[in-house]
Tab-separated table of C-alpha atoms in Angstrom:
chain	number	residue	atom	x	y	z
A	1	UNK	CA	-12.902	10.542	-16.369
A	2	UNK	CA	-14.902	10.694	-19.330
A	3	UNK	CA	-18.193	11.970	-17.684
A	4	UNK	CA	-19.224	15.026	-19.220
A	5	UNK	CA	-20.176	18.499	-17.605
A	6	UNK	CA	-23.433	18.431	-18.707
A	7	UNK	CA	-23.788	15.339	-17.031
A	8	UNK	CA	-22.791	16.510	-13.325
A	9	UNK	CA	-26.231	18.880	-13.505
A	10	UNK	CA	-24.209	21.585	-12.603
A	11	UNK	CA	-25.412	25.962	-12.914
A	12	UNK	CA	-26.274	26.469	-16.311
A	13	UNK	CA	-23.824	29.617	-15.690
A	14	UNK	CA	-21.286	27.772	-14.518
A	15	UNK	CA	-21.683	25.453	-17.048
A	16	UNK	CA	-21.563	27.892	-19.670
A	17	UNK	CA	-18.124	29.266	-18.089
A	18	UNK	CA	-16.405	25.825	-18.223
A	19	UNK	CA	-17.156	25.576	-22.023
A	20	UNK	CA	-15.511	28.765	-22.901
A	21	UNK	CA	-12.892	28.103	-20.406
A	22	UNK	CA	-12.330	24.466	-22.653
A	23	UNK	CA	-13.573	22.028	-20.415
A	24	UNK	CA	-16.127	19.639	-21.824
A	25	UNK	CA	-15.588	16.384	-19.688
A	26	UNK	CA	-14.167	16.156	-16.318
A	27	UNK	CA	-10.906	14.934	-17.420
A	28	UNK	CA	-9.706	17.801	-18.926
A	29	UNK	CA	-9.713	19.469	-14.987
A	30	UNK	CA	-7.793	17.025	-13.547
A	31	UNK	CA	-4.320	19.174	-13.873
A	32	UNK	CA	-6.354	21.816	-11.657
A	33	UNK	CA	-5.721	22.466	-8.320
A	34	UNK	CA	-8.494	22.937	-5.939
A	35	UNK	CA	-7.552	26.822	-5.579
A	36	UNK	CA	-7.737	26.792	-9.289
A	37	UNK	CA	-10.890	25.146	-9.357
A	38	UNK	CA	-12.774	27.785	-6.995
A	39	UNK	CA	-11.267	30.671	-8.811
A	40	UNK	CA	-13.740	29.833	-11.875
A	41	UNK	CA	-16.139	32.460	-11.911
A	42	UNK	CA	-19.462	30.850	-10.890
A	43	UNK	CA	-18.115	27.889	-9.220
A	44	UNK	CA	-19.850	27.727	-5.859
A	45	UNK	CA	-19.371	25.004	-2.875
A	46	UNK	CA	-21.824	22.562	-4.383
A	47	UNK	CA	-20.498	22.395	-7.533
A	48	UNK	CA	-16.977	21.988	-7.096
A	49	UNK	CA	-18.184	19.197	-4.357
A	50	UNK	CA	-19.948	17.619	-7.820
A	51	UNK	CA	-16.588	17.897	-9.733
A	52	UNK	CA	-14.443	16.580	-6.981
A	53	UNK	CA	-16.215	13.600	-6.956
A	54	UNK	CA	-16.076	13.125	-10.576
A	55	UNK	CA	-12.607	13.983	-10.344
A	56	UNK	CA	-12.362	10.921	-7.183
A	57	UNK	CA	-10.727	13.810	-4.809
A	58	UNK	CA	-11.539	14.617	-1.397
A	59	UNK	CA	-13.354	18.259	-1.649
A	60	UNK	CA	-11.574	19.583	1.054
A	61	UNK	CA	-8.180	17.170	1.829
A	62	UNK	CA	-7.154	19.355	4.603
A	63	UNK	CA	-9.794	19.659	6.760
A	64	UNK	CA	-10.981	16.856	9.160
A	65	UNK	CA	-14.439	16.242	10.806
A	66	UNK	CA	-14.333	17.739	14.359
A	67	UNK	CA	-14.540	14.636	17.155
A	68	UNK	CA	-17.236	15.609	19.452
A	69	UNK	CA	-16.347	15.094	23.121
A	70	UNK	CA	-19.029	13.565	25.408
């Protein structure tokens, strides 16, 4: 978890939000819930996808792939 924001190639906004916020590696979001995490002005879809990853969470836990029914 020491992989650093910069590193991820996220918004240069965003980016720019996270520092102020604290955040300089991906570790130091790991007490953040996913709610949390989207509330970050800035944070889009993409990104938080990015630092899910990084984080080794599923994006979206509660959703599942719809079957399709032939």
């Amino acid at each position: 978890m020491d992989t650093k924001l910069a590193d991820l190639k996220l918004k240069p906004w965003l980016l720019a939000e996270l520092k102020q916020l604290g955040y300089e590696v991906v570790g130091d979001m790991q007490h953040l819930s996913a709610v949390e995490l989207l509330r970050i002005p800035g944070m889009g879809g993409r990104c938080y996808r990015k630092i899910a990853k990084a984080l080794g969470r599923e994006p979206f836990p509660g959703l599942k792939k719809a079957q399709i029914q032939s």
